[in-house]
Amino acid sequence: MVEARSRLVSSEAKDDRVTPFAVEALDLRGRLVRLGPTVDAVLKHYDYPPRVARLLGEAMALAALLGSILESHGRFQLQTRSDGSVDMLVVDYDAPGKLRGFARFDAARLAEISDPEPAALLGRGHLALTIEREEDAARYQGVVPLEGESLAEAAHAYFRQSEQIPSFVRLAVGEVVTPGGRAWRAGGLLLQHLPVAGSRLRDLDPGDAPDGGGAQEEDDAWTEGQALAATIEDHELVDPSLSGERLLFRLFHERGVKVFNERPVEEFCRCSTERIERLLKSFTPQERADMVGDDGRIGVTCEFCATFRSFDPAAFD
């Protein structure tokens, strides 16, 4: 039997990484994400108001946490549709670590909202989480309502209702001053209780169980794990000088924490000239004619990366 090796905690802070970890003494598994240049690039594709940028940054951190479940190939998408001033968020995570996203918002309605919390921008609607696995062409989707909650709270509802896995989610977004100017950063922590032989939690719906025969008391290990995770501060998640390993050690050193190989994340958009040409060819001649601008060409701007491409309509005749 090979014994697990221990080593000193690394103080090297690395950006754009997802760090899987385990606290085996408490049957906890989790992931920590720290986003730097990746989230900054996405949030600067458009001139997002700061509140919208923070909300999209949270969505990107959450998508990286959940999408990194896919080991090598496949696609994860986080999408919201709601009646708020930010009526749509879309973030794609392509395994093993490509991330892109955009937000759609109403500037006039946004100006009327005084609440600084990102959740106030969403309003009511739904959050959809979709996984597409390439190896077996399987597609899974979970949908939970948005009713004025934050994205973290909506994720809690998803795990509680759809997966029935006790989970804790914390997300944070902030700006830091660098030699090149201000830059966005985002971070997130996902903690889950996965005992070998666990029981249902009391906050799960007992369904058709008779009175007195529903969910059992919350596991002591999970209670302790949540209490430890809840001590994390927003500034710790976005601090560029604090390493992910050091942060995890702060949280769980009393019980011992094991980290696994980090997974890099990068900003990447799937759009291409070839993809758009194929899309334009799928329209009828009249539909393409309606797309022609004053310059006599068809202009297409990618919603994700804001790249503009111009096409000669005669090339599709």
PDB file of C-alpha atoms in Angstrom:
ATOM      1  CA  MET A   1       0.000   0.000   0.000  1.00  0.00           C
ATOM      2  CA  VAL A   2       1.403   3.388  -1.006  1.00  0.00           C
ATOM      3  CA  GLU A   3       1.109   6.061   1.652  1.00  0.00           C
ATOM      4  CA  ALA A   4       0.030   9.578   0.699  1.00  0.00           C
ATOM      5  CA  ARG A   5       2.914  12.008   0.759  1.00  0.00           C
ATOM      6  CA  SER A   6       2.772  15.334   2.526  1.00  0.00           C
ATOM      7  CA  ARG A   7       4.680  18.467   1.548  1.00  0.00           C
ATOM      8  CA  LEU A   8       4.893  22.124   2.366  1.00  0.00           C
ATOM      9  CA  VAL A   9       2.077  24.337   1.161  1.00  0.00           C
ATOM     10  CA  SER A  10       2.983  26.159  -2.042  1.00  0.00           C
ATOM     11  CA  SER A  11       2.937  29.954  -1.777  1.00  0.00           C
ATOM     12  CA  GLU A  12       3.109  30.409  -5.563  1.00  0.00           C
ATOM     13  CA  ALA A  13      -0.061  32.197  -6.622  1.00  0.00           C
ATOM     14  CA  LYS A  14      -1.249  31.044 -10.052  1.00  0.00           C
ATOM     15  CA  ASP A  15      -4.029  32.630 -12.061  1.00  0.00           C
ATOM     16  CA  ASP A  16      -6.606  30.865 -14.205  1.00  0.00           C
ATOM     17  CA  ARG A  17      -6.517  27.570 -12.353  1.00  0.00           C
ATOM     18  CA  VAL A  18      -9.058  25.122 -10.942  1.00  0.00           C
ATOM     19  CA  THR A  19      -7.686  23.203  -7.962  1.00  0.00           C
ATOM     20  CA  PRO A  20      -9.512  20.000  -6.956  1.00  0.00           C
ATOM     21  CA  PHE A  21      -9.109  19.058  -3.281  1.00  0.00           C
ATOM     22  CA  ALA A  22     -10.368  16.701  -0.597  1.00  0.00           C
ATOM     23  CA  VAL A  23     -10.750  16.815   3.174  1.00  0.00           C
ATOM     24  CA  GLU A  24     -10.952  13.100   3.722  1.00  0.00           C
ATOM     25  CA  ALA A  25     -11.468  13.280   7.486  1.00  0.00           C
ATOM     26  CA  LEU A  26     -14.829  14.982   6.832  1.00  0.00           C
ATOM     27  CA  ASP A  27     -15.752  13.180   3.585  1.00  0.00           C
ATOM     28  CA  LEU A  28     -15.474  16.455   1.693  1.00  0.00           C
ATOM     29  CA  ARG A  29     -14.575  17.003  -1.950  1.00  0.00           C
ATOM     30  CA  GLY A  30     -14.304  20.338  -3.673  1.00  0.00           C
ATOM     31  CA  ARG A  31     -12.756  22.681  -6.187  1.00  0.00           C
ATOM     32  CA  LEU A  32     -11.244  26.123  -5.903  1.00  0.00           C
ATOM     33  CA  VAL A  33     -11.081  28.430  -8.929  1.00  0.00           C
ATOM     34  CA  ARG A  34      -8.990  31.592  -9.277  1.00  0.00           C
ATOM     35  CA  LEU A  35      -9.455  33.600 -12.486  1.00  0.00           C
ATOM     36  CA  GLY A  36      -7.237  36.494 -13.560  1.00  0.00           C
ATOM     37  CA  PRO A  37      -6.421  37.336 -17.204  1.00  0.00           C
ATOM     38  CA  THR A  38      -9.142  34.977 -18.446  1.00  0.00           C
ATOM     39  CA  VAL A  39     -12.015  36.737 -16.695  1.00  0.00           C
ATOM     40  CA  ASP A  40     -10.470  40.155 -17.347  1.00  0.00           C
ATOM     41  CA  ALA A  41     -10.342  39.472 -21.100  1.00  0.00           C
ATOM     42  CA  VAL A  42     -13.979  38.356 -21.251  1.00  0.00           C
ATOM     43  CA  LEU A  43     -15.283  41.260 -19.165  1.00  0.00           C
ATOM     44  CA  LYS A  44     -13.419  43.767 -21.321  1.00  0.00           C
ATOM     45  CA  HIS A  45     -14.751  42.561 -24.668  1.00  0.00           C
ATOM     46  CA  TYR A  46     -17.691  44.885 -24.075  1.00  0.00           C
ATOM     47  CA  ASP A  47     -18.033  48.056 -22.039  1.00  0.00           C
ATOM     48  CA  TYR A  48     -20.023  46.359 -19.286  1.00  0.00           C
ATOM     49  CA  PRO A  49     -21.143  48.513 -16.363  1.00  0.00           C
ATOM     50  CA  PRO A  50     -19.299  47.360 -13.202  1.00  0.00           C
ATOM     51  CA  ARG A  51     -22.369  45.693 -11.695  1.00  0.00           C
ATOM     52  CA  VAL A  52     -22.980  43.687 -14.864  1.00  0.00           C
ATOM     53  CA  ALA A  53     -19.299  42.784 -15.095  1.00  0.00           C
ATOM     54  CA  ARG A  54     -19.352  41.460 -11.526  1.00  0.00           C
ATOM     55  CA  LEU A  55     -22.402  39.338 -12.246  1.00  0.00           C
ATOM     56  CA  LEU A  56     -20.856  37.873 -15.402  1.00  0.00           C
ATOM     57  CA  GLY A  57     -17.605  37.281 -13.484  1.00  0.00           C
ATOM     58  CA  GLU A  58     -19.531  35.290 -10.872  1.00  0.00           C
ATOM     59  CA  ALA A  59     -21.159  33.246 -13.633  1.00  0.00           C
ATOM     60  CA  MET A  60     -17.739  32.501 -15.127  1.00  0.00           C
ATOM     61  CA  ALA A  61     -16.335  31.359 -11.779  1.00  0.00           C
ATOM     62  CA  LEU A  62     -19.371  29.123 -11.212  1.00  0.00           C
ATOM     63  CA  ALA A  63     -19.138  27.660 -14.726  1.00  0.00           C
ATOM     64  CA  ALA A  64     -15.449  26.874 -14.206  1.00  0.00           C
ATOM     65  CA  LEU A  65     -16.220  25.124 -10.907  1.00  0.00           C
ATOM     66  CA  LEU A  66     -19.000  23.011 -12.396  1.00  0.00           C
ATOM     67  CA  GLY A  67     -17.557  22.536 -15.884  1.00  0.00           C
ATOM     68  CA  SER A  68     -14.266  21.200 -14.537  1.00  0.00           C
ATOM     69  CA  ILE A  69     -16.159  18.036 -13.592  1.00  0.00           C
ATOM     70  CA  LEU A  70     -15.611  17.092 -17.252  1.00  0.00           C
ATOM     71  CA  GLU A  71     -12.201  15.448 -17.330  1.00  0.00           C
ATOM     72  CA  SER A  72     -11.133  15.816 -20.964  1.00  0.00           C
ATOM     73  CA  HIS A  73     -13.845  16.307 -23.584  1.00  0.00           C
ATOM     74  CA  GLY A  74     -17.321  17.720 -23.492  1.00  0.00           C
ATOM     75  CA  ARG A  75     -19.090  20.984 -22.963  1.00  0.00           C
ATOM     76  CA  PHE A  76     -20.769  22.670 -20.016  1.00  0.00           C
ATOM     77  CA  GLN A  77     -23.058  25.667 -20.344  1.00  0.00           C
ATOM     78  CA  LEU A  78     -24.511  27.963 -17.718  1.00  0.00           C
ATOM     79  CA  GLN A  79     -27.404  30.121 -18.908  1.00  0.00           C
ATOM     80  CA  THR A  80     -29.885  32.395 -17.186  1.00  0.00           C
ATOM     81  CA  ARG A  81     -33.080  33.805 -18.648  1.00  0.00           C
ATOM     82  CA  SER A  82     -34.964  36.220 -16.428  1.00  0.00           C
ATOM     83  CA  ASP A  83     -37.032  39.399 -16.275  1.00  0.00           C
ATOM     84  CA  GLY A  84     -34.337  41.511 -14.622  1.00  0.00           C
ATOM     85  CA  SER A  85     -32.232  44.297 -16.077  1.00  0.00           C
ATOM     86  CA  VAL A  86     -29.690  41.574 -16.925  1.00  0.00           C
ATOM     87  CA  ASP A  87     -32.064  39.257 -18.724  1.00  0.00           C
ATOM     88  CA  MET A  88     -29.512  36.745 -19.986  1.00  0.00           C
ATOM     89  CA  LEU A  89     -26.125  35.364 -19.012  1.00  0.00           C
ATOM     90  CA  VAL A  90     -24.377  32.683 -21.057  1.00  0.00           C
ATOM     91  CA  VAL A  91     -21.066  31.042 -20.122  1.00  0.00           C
ATOM     92  CA  ASP A  92     -19.567  28.112 -22.017  1.00  0.00           C
ATOM     93  CA  TYR A  93     -16.868  25.843 -20.600  1.00  0.00           C
ATOM     94  CA  ASP A  94     -15.268  23.515 -23.141  1.00  0.00           C
ATOM     95  CA  ALA A  95     -13.224  20.778 -21.472  1.00  0.00           C
ATOM     96  CA  PRO A  96     -10.456  20.647 -20.577  1.00  0.00           C
ATOM     97  CA  GLY A  97     -10.469  24.364 -19.801  1.00  0.00           C
ATOM     98  CA  LYS A  98     -11.727  26.842 -22.410  1.00  0.00           C
ATOM     99  CA  LEU A  99     -14.054  29.561 -21.122  1.00  0.00           C
ATOM    100  CA  ARG A 100     -16.162  32.259 -22.769  1.00  0.00           C
ATOM    101  CA  GLY A 101     -19.222  34.262 -21.774  1.00  0.00           C
ATOM    102  CA  PHE A 102     -21.422  37.308 -22.334  1.00  0.00           C
ATOM    103  CA  ALA A 103     -24.233  39.223 -20.625  1.00  0.00           C
ATOM    104  CA  ARG A 104     -27.263  40.932 -22.137  1.00  0.00           C
ATOM    105  CA  PHE A 105     -28.669  43.870 -20.221  1.00  0.00           C
ATOM    106  CA  ASP A 106     -30.986  46.860 -20.444  1.00  0.00           C
ATOM    107  CA  ALA A 107     -28.980  49.986 -19.630  1.00  0.00           C
ATOM    108  CA  ALA A 108     -32.059  52.126 -18.920  1.00  0.00           C
ATOM    109  CA  ARG A 109     -33.508  49.635 -16.433  1.00  0.00           C
ATOM    110  CA  LEU A 110     -30.098  49.105 -14.873  1.00  0.00           C
ATOM    111  CA  ALA A 111     -29.794  52.818 -14.112  1.00  0.00           C
ATOM    112  CA  GLU A 112     -33.027  52.665 -12.122  1.00  0.00           C
ATOM    113  CA  ILE A 113     -31.755  49.951  -9.745  1.00  0.00           C
ATOM    114  CA  SER A 114     -30.042  51.241  -6.617  1.00  0.00           C
ATOM    115  CA  ASP A 115     -29.330  47.835  -5.036  1.00  0.00           C
ATOM    116  CA  PRO A 116     -25.614  47.123  -5.552  1.00  0.00           C
ATOM    117  CA  GLU A 117     -25.962  43.359  -5.131  1.00  0.00           C
ATOM    118  CA  PRO A 118     -25.609  41.370  -8.383  1.00  0.00           C
ATOM    119  CA  ALA A 119     -28.668  39.268  -7.505  1.00  0.00           C
ATOM    120  CA  ALA A 120     -30.858  42.374  -7.794  1.00  0.00           C
ATOM    121  CA  LEU A 121     -30.064  42.521 -11.512  1.00  0.00           C
ATOM    122  CA  LEU A 122     -31.360  39.042 -12.324  1.00  0.00           C
ATOM    123  CA  GLY A 123     -34.971  39.278 -11.206  1.00  0.00           C
ATOM    124  CA  ARG A 124     -37.123  36.187 -11.701  1.00  0.00           C
ATOM    125  CA  GLY A 125     -36.559  33.471 -14.254  1.00  0.00           C
ATOM    126  CA  HIS A 126     -34.443  30.339 -14.370  1.00  0.00           C
ATOM    127  CA  LEU A 127     -30.890  29.051 -14.323  1.00  0.00           C
ATOM    128  CA  ALA A 128     -30.097  26.185 -16.702  1.00  0.00           C
ATOM    129  CA  LEU A 129     -26.993  24.016 -16.368  1.00  0.00           C
ATOM    130  CA  THR A 130     -26.259  21.774 -19.359  1.00  0.00           C
ATOM    131  CA  ILE A 131     -23.593  19.092 -19.802  1.00  0.00           C
ATOM    132  CA  GLU A 132     -22.816  17.567 -23.202  1.00  0.00           C
ATOM    133  CA  ARG A 133     -20.431  14.624 -23.175  1.00  0.00           C
ATOM    134  CA  GLU A 134     -18.619  13.867 -26.391  1.00  0.00           C
ATOM    135  CA  GLU A 135     -17.720  10.239 -25.652  1.00  0.00           C
ATOM    136  CA  ASP A 136     -21.335   9.022 -25.632  1.00  0.00           C
ATOM    137  CA  ALA A 137     -23.171  12.048 -27.105  1.00  0.00           C
ATOM    138  CA  ALA A 138     -25.142  12.270 -23.869  1.00  0.00           C
ATOM    139  CA  ARG A 139     -26.816  15.519 -22.842  1.00  0.00           C
ATOM    140  CA  TYR A 140     -27.960  16.367 -19.342  1.00  0.00           C
ATOM    141  CA  GLN A 141     -29.722  19.518 -18.189  1.00  0.00           C
ATOM    142  CA  GLY A 142     -30.839  20.792 -14.818  1.00  0.00           C
ATOM    143  CA  VAL A 143     -33.072  23.849 -14.417  1.00  0.00           C
ATOM    144  CA  VAL A 144     -33.788  25.727 -11.210  1.00  0.00           C
ATOM    145  CA  PRO A 145     -35.836  28.898 -10.699  1.00  0.00           C
ATOM    146  CA  LEU A 146     -34.289  32.304 -10.097  1.00  0.00           C
ATOM    147  CA  GLU A 147     -36.387  34.184  -7.582  1.00  0.00           C
ATOM    148  CA  GLY A 148     -34.196  37.051  -6.497  1.00  0.00           C
ATOM    149  CA  GLU A 149     -31.325  34.860  -5.326  1.00  0.00           C
ATOM    150  CA  SER A 150     -27.665  35.149  -6.139  1.00  0.00           C
ATOM    151  CA  LEU A 151     -26.058  32.687  -8.531  1.00  0.00           C
ATOM    152  CA  ALA A 152     -24.455  30.914  -5.571  1.00  0.00           C
ATOM    153  CA  GLU A 153     -27.855  30.463  -3.924  1.00  0.00           C
ATOM    154  CA  ALA A 154     -29.338  29.185  -7.184  1.00  0.00           C
ATOM    155  CA  ALA A 155     -26.470  26.673  -7.417  1.00  0.00           C
ATOM    156  CA  HIS A 156     -27.264  25.508  -3.880  1.00  0.00           C
ATOM    157  CA  ALA A 157     -30.865  24.925  -4.977  1.00  0.00           C
ATOM    158  CA  TYR A 158     -29.676  22.968  -8.020  1.00  0.00           C
ATOM    159  CA  PHE A 159     -27.536  20.586  -5.974  1.00  0.00           C
ATOM    160  CA  ARG A 160     -30.220  20.196  -3.327  1.00  0.00           C
ATOM    161  CA  GLN A 161     -33.078  19.499  -5.745  1.00  0.00           C
ATOM    162  CA  SER A 162     -31.433  17.894  -8.766  1.00  0.00           C
ATOM    163  CA  GLU A 163     -28.325  16.150  -7.459  1.00  0.00           C
ATOM    164  CA  GLN A 164     -29.272  15.796  -3.771  1.00  0.00           C
ATOM    165  CA  ILE A 165     -25.647  16.425  -2.855  1.00  0.00           C
ATOM    166  CA  PRO A 166     -24.991  18.648   0.171  1.00  0.00           C
ATOM    167  CA  SER A 167     -23.033  21.547  -1.349  1.00  0.00           C
ATOM    168  CA  PHE A 168     -21.570  24.911  -0.424  1.00  0.00           C
ATOM    169  CA  VAL A 169     -20.790  27.552  -3.070  1.00  0.00           C
ATOM    170  CA  ARG A 170     -19.035  30.881  -2.596  1.00  0.00           C
ATOM    171  CA  LEU A 171     -18.295  33.306  -5.460  1.00  0.00           C
ATOM    172  CA  ALA A 172     -16.436  36.622  -5.518  1.00  0.00           C
ATOM    173  CA  VAL A 173     -15.428  39.189  -8.139  1.00  0.00           C
ATOM    174  CA  GLY A 174     -13.299  42.301  -7.749  1.00  0.00           C
ATOM    175  CA  GLU A 175     -10.910  44.691  -9.441  1.00  0.00           C
ATOM    176  CA  VAL A 176      -7.244  45.106  -8.624  1.00  0.00           C
ATOM    177  CA  VAL A 177      -4.756  47.779  -9.658  1.00  0.00           C
ATOM    178  CA  THR A 178      -1.879  46.503 -11.775  1.00  0.00           C
ATOM    179  CA  PRO A 179       1.031  48.267 -13.540  1.00  0.00           C
ATOM    180  CA  GLY A 180      -1.087  48.059 -16.701  1.00  0.00           C
ATOM    181  CA  GLY A 181      -4.203  49.515 -15.083  1.00  0.00           C
ATOM    182  CA  ARG A 182      -7.245  48.028 -13.387  1.00  0.00           C
ATOM    183  CA  ALA A 183      -7.962  44.344 -13.937  1.00  0.00           C
ATOM    184  CA  TRP A 184     -10.876  42.093 -13.066  1.00  0.00           C
ATOM    185  CA  ARG A 185     -10.454  38.953 -10.976  1.00  0.00           C
ATOM    186  CA  ALA A 186     -12.889  36.248  -9.911  1.00  0.00           C
ATOM    187  CA  GLY A 187     -12.803  33.296  -7.569  1.00  0.00           C
ATOM    188  CA  GLY A 188     -15.041  30.547  -6.331  1.00  0.00           C
ATOM    189  CA  LEU A 189     -15.197  27.641  -3.911  1.00  0.00           C
ATOM    190  CA  LEU A 190     -17.352  24.522  -4.291  1.00  0.00           C
ATOM    191  CA  LEU A 191     -17.494  22.129  -1.346  1.00  0.00           C
ATOM    192  CA  GLN A 192     -19.525  18.902  -1.339  1.00  0.00           C
ATOM    193  CA  HIS A 193     -20.198  16.214   1.241  1.00  0.00           C
ATOM    194  CA  LEU A 194     -19.742  12.795  -0.343  1.00  0.00           C
ATOM    195  CA  PRO A 195     -19.630  10.156   2.401  1.00  0.00           C
ATOM    196  CA  VAL A 196     -19.223   6.521   1.438  1.00  0.00           C
ATOM    197  CA  ALA A 197     -22.521   5.652   3.104  1.00  0.00           C
ATOM    198  CA  GLY A 198     -24.282   8.937   3.717  1.00  0.00           C
ATOM    199  CA  SER A 199     -27.858   9.687   4.619  1.00  0.00           C
ATOM    200  CA  ARG A 200     -30.253  12.327   3.375  1.00  0.00           C
ATOM    201  CA  LEU A 201     -30.078  15.757   4.895  1.00  0.00           C
ATOM    202  CA  ARG A 202     -32.915  17.277   6.799  1.00  0.00           C
ATOM    203  CA  ASP A 203     -33.143  20.196   4.342  1.00  0.00           C
ATOM    204  CA  LEU A 204     -34.020  17.837   1.497  1.00  0.00           C
ATOM    205  CA  ASP A 205     -37.664  17.421   0.648  1.00  0.00           C
ATOM    206  CA  PRO A 206     -38.809  14.107   2.252  1.00  0.00           C
ATOM    207  CA  GLY A 207     -41.270  13.623  -0.609  1.00  0.00           C
ATOM    208  CA  ASP A 208     -43.874  10.975   0.142  1.00  0.00           C
ATOM    209  CA  ALA A 209     -42.233   9.794   3.367  1.00  0.00           C
ATOM    210  CA  PRO A 210     -44.759   9.466   6.230  1.00  0.00           C
ATOM    211  CA  ASP A 211     -44.711  11.879   9.146  1.00  0.00           C
ATOM    212  CA  GLY A 212     -41.650  11.320  11.226  1.00  0.00           C
ATOM    213  CA  GLY A 213     -40.000   9.228   8.525  1.00  0.00           C
ATOM    214  CA  GLY A 214     -38.456  11.923   6.385  1.00  0.00           C
ATOM    215  CA  ALA A 215     -34.936  13.260   6.120  1.00  0.00           C
ATOM    216  CA  GLN A 216     -32.488  12.592   8.925  1.00  0.00           C
ATOM    217  CA  GLU A 217     -30.421  14.991  10.971  1.00  0.00           C
ATOM    218  CA  GLU A 218     -27.610  16.777   9.210  1.00  0.00           C
ATOM    219  CA  ASP A 219     -24.296  14.952   9.350  1.00  0.00           C
ATOM    220  CA  ASP A 220     -21.846  16.370  11.919  1.00  0.00           C
ATOM    221  CA  ALA A 221     -18.977  16.206   9.422  1.00  0.00           C
ATOM    222  CA  TRP A 222     -20.940  18.286   6.916  1.00  0.00           C
ATOM    223  CA  THR A 223     -21.902  20.784   9.612  1.00  0.00           C
ATOM    224  CA  GLU A 224     -18.230  21.232  10.450  1.00  0.00           C
ATOM    225  CA  GLY A 225     -17.227  21.431   6.794  1.00  0.00           C
ATOM    226  CA  GLN A 226     -19.747  24.179   6.065  1.00  0.00           C
ATOM    227  CA  ALA A 227     -18.635  26.111   9.139  1.00  0.00           C
ATOM    228  CA  LEU A 228     -15.012  26.004   7.995  1.00  0.00           C
ATOM    229  CA  ALA A 229     -15.850  26.956   4.402  1.00  0.00           C
ATOM    230  CA  ALA A 230     -18.053  29.834   5.556  1.00  0.00           C
ATOM    231  CA  THR A 231     -15.033  31.582   7.084  1.00  0.00           C
ATOM    232  CA  ILE A 232     -13.664  32.372   3.623  1.00  0.00           C
ATOM    233  CA  GLU A 233     -13.689  36.064   2.702  1.00  0.00           C
ATOM    234  CA  ASP A 234     -14.370  37.553  -0.727  1.00  0.00           C
ATOM    235  CA  HIS A 235     -11.005  39.296  -0.789  1.00  0.00           C
ATOM    236  CA  GLU A 236      -9.249  35.953  -0.244  1.00  0.00           C
ATOM    237  CA  LEU A 237     -10.850  34.488  -3.352  1.00  0.00           C
ATOM    238  CA  VAL A 238      -9.601  37.323  -5.573  1.00  0.00           C
ATOM    239  CA  ASP A 239      -6.276  38.154  -3.864  1.00  0.00           C
ATOM    240  CA  PRO A 240      -3.582  37.823  -6.588  1.00  0.00           C
ATOM    241  CA  SER A 241      -0.844  37.339  -3.978  1.00  0.00           C
ATOM    242  CA  LEU A 242      -2.537  34.480  -2.112  1.00  0.00           C
ATOM    243  CA  SER A 243      -1.941  31.015  -3.526  1.00  0.00           C
ATOM    244  CA  GLY A 244      -4.821  28.598  -3.851  1.00  0.00           C
ATOM    245  CA  GLU A 245      -3.014  26.025  -1.711  1.00  0.00           C
ATOM    246  CA  ARG A 246      -2.411  28.579   1.021  1.00  0.00           C
ATOM    247  CA  LEU A 247      -6.093  29.512   1.008  1.00  0.00           C
ATOM    248  CA  LEU A 248      -7.200  25.878   1.265  1.00  0.00           C
ATOM    249  CA  PHE A 249      -4.707  25.321   4.090  1.00  0.00           C
ATOM    250  CA  ARG A 250      -6.167  28.300   5.964  1.00  0.00           C
ATOM    251  CA  LEU A 251      -9.623  26.782   5.715  1.00  0.00           C
ATOM    252  CA  PHE A 252      -9.006  23.116   6.405  1.00  0.00           C
ATOM    253  CA  HIS A 253      -5.548  22.649   7.997  1.00  0.00           C
ATOM    254  CA  GLU A 254      -7.017  21.376  11.250  1.00  0.00           C
ATOM    255  CA  ARG A 255      -8.534  18.404   9.461  1.00  0.00           C
ATOM    256  CA  GLY A 256      -5.930  18.018   6.727  1.00  0.00           C
ATOM    257  CA  VAL A 257      -6.494  18.889   3.087  1.00  0.00           C
ATOM    258  CA  LYS A 258      -5.249  17.033   0.023  1.00  0.00           C
ATOM    259  CA  VAL A 259      -4.864  18.881  -3.289  1.00  0.00           C
ATOM    260  CA  PHE A 260      -4.803  17.295  -6.733  1.00  0.00           C
ATOM    261  CA  ASN A 261      -3.386  18.407 -10.063  1.00  0.00           C
ATOM    262  CA  GLU A 262      -4.489  21.893 -11.041  1.00  0.00           C
ATOM    263  CA  ARG A 263      -6.386  22.401 -14.276  1.00  0.00           C
ATOM    264  CA  PRO A 264      -5.592  25.495 -16.342  1.00  0.00           C
ATOM    265  CA  VAL A 265      -8.385  27.688 -17.706  1.00  0.00           C
ATOM    266  CA  GLU A 266      -8.131  30.079 -20.641  1.00  0.00           C
ATOM    267  CA  GLU A 267     -10.375  32.485 -22.513  1.00  0.00           C
ATOM    268  CA  PHE A 268     -11.267  30.983 -25.869  1.00  0.00           C
ATOM    269  CA  CYS A 269     -14.096  31.568 -28.333  1.00  0.00           C
ATOM    270  CA  ARG A 270     -15.378  28.944 -30.755  1.00  0.00           C
ATOM    271  CA  CYS A 271     -16.386  31.482 -33.384  1.00  0.00           C
ATOM    272  CA  SER A 272     -14.569  31.427 -36.727  1.00  0.00           C
ATOM    273  CA  THR A 273     -14.993  32.752 -40.252  1.00  0.00           C
ATOM    274  CA  GLU A 274     -15.724  29.225 -41.491  1.00  0.00           C
ATOM    275  CA  ARG A 275     -18.480  28.660 -38.908  1.00  0.00           C
ATOM    276  CA  ILE A 276     -20.194  31.937 -39.782  1.00  0.00           C
ATOM    277  CA  GLU A 277     -19.949  31.250 -43.521  1.00  0.00           C
ATOM    278  CA  ARG A 278     -21.694  27.918 -42.999  1.00  0.00           C
ATOM    279  CA  LEU A 279     -24.378  29.665 -40.962  1.00  0.00           C
ATOM    280  CA  LEU A 280     -24.955  32.319 -43.625  1.00  0.00           C
ATOM    281  CA  LYS A 281     -25.224  29.645 -46.309  1.00  0.00           C
ATOM    282  CA  SER A 282     -28.098  28.089 -44.347  1.00  0.00           C
ATOM    283  CA  PHE A 283     -30.251  31.200 -44.896  1.00  0.00           C
ATOM    284  CA  THR A 284     -32.314  31.846 -48.012  1.00  0.00           C
ATOM    285  CA  PRO A 285     -31.126  34.440 -50.559  1.00  0.00           C
ATOM    286  CA  GLN A 286     -33.860  36.812 -49.402  1.00  0.00           C
ATOM    287  CA  GLU A 287     -32.874  36.418 -45.748  1.00  0.00           C
ATOM    288  CA  ARG A 288     -29.249  37.190 -46.620  1.00  0.00           C
ATOM    289  CA  ALA A 289     -30.357  40.197 -48.675  1.00  0.00           C
ATOM    290  CA  ASP A 290     -32.121  41.542 -45.596  1.00  0.00           C
ATOM    291  CA  MET A 291     -28.829  41.332 -43.691  1.00  0.00           C
ATOM    292  CA  VAL A 292     -26.870  43.548 -46.099  1.00  0.00           C
ATOM    293  CA  GLY A 293     -25.800  46.827 -44.540  1.00  0.00           C
ATOM    294  CA  ASP A 294     -25.317  50.285 -46.002  1.00  0.00           C
ATOM    295  CA  ASP A 295     -21.817  49.321 -47.100  1.00  0.00           C
ATOM    296  CA  GLY A 296     -23.188  46.509 -49.259  1.00  0.00           C
ATOM    297  CA  ARG A 297     -21.782  43.756 -47.025  1.00  0.00           C
ATOM    298  CA  ILE A 298     -23.052  41.423 -44.336  1.00  0.00           C
ATOM    299  CA  GLY A 299     -21.516  42.253 -40.983  1.00  0.00           C
ATOM    300  CA  VAL A 300     -21.493  39.747 -38.121  1.00  0.00           C
ATOM    301  CA  THR A 301     -20.265  40.422 -34.571  1.00  0.00           C
ATOM    302  CA  CYS A 302     -19.703  37.505 -32.188  1.00  0.00           C
ATOM    303  CA  GLU A 303     -21.733  37.940 -29.007  1.00  0.00           C
ATOM    304  CA  PHE A 304     -19.005  36.320 -26.938  1.00  0.00           C
ATOM    305  CA  CYS A 305     -15.705  37.833 -28.085  1.00  0.00           C
ATOM    306  CA  ALA A 306     -17.022  40.912 -29.960  1.00  0.00           C
ATOM    307  CA  THR A 307     -15.002  39.989 -33.076  1.00  0.00           C
ATOM    308  CA  PHE A 308     -16.490  41.656 -36.174  1.00  0.00           C
ATOM    309  CA  ARG A 309     -16.392  39.899 -39.549  1.00  0.00           C
ATOM    310  CA  SER A 310     -17.577  41.254 -42.885  1.00  0.00           C
ATOM    311  CA  PHE A 311     -18.801  39.134 -45.811  1.00  0.00           C
ATOM    312  CA  ASP A 312     -19.529  39.784 -49.474  1.00  0.00           C
ATOM    313  CA  PRO A 313     -23.130  38.617 -50.097  1.00  0.00           C
ATOM    314  CA  ALA A 314     -22.183  37.697 -53.672  1.00  0.00           C
ATOM    315  CA  ALA A 315     -19.943  34.939 -52.294  1.00  0.00           C
ATOM    316  CA  PHE A 316     -23.029  32.986 -51.240  1.00  0.00           C
ATOM    317  CA  ASP A 317     -24.902  33.152 -54.584  1.00  0.00           C
TER     318      ASP A 317
END
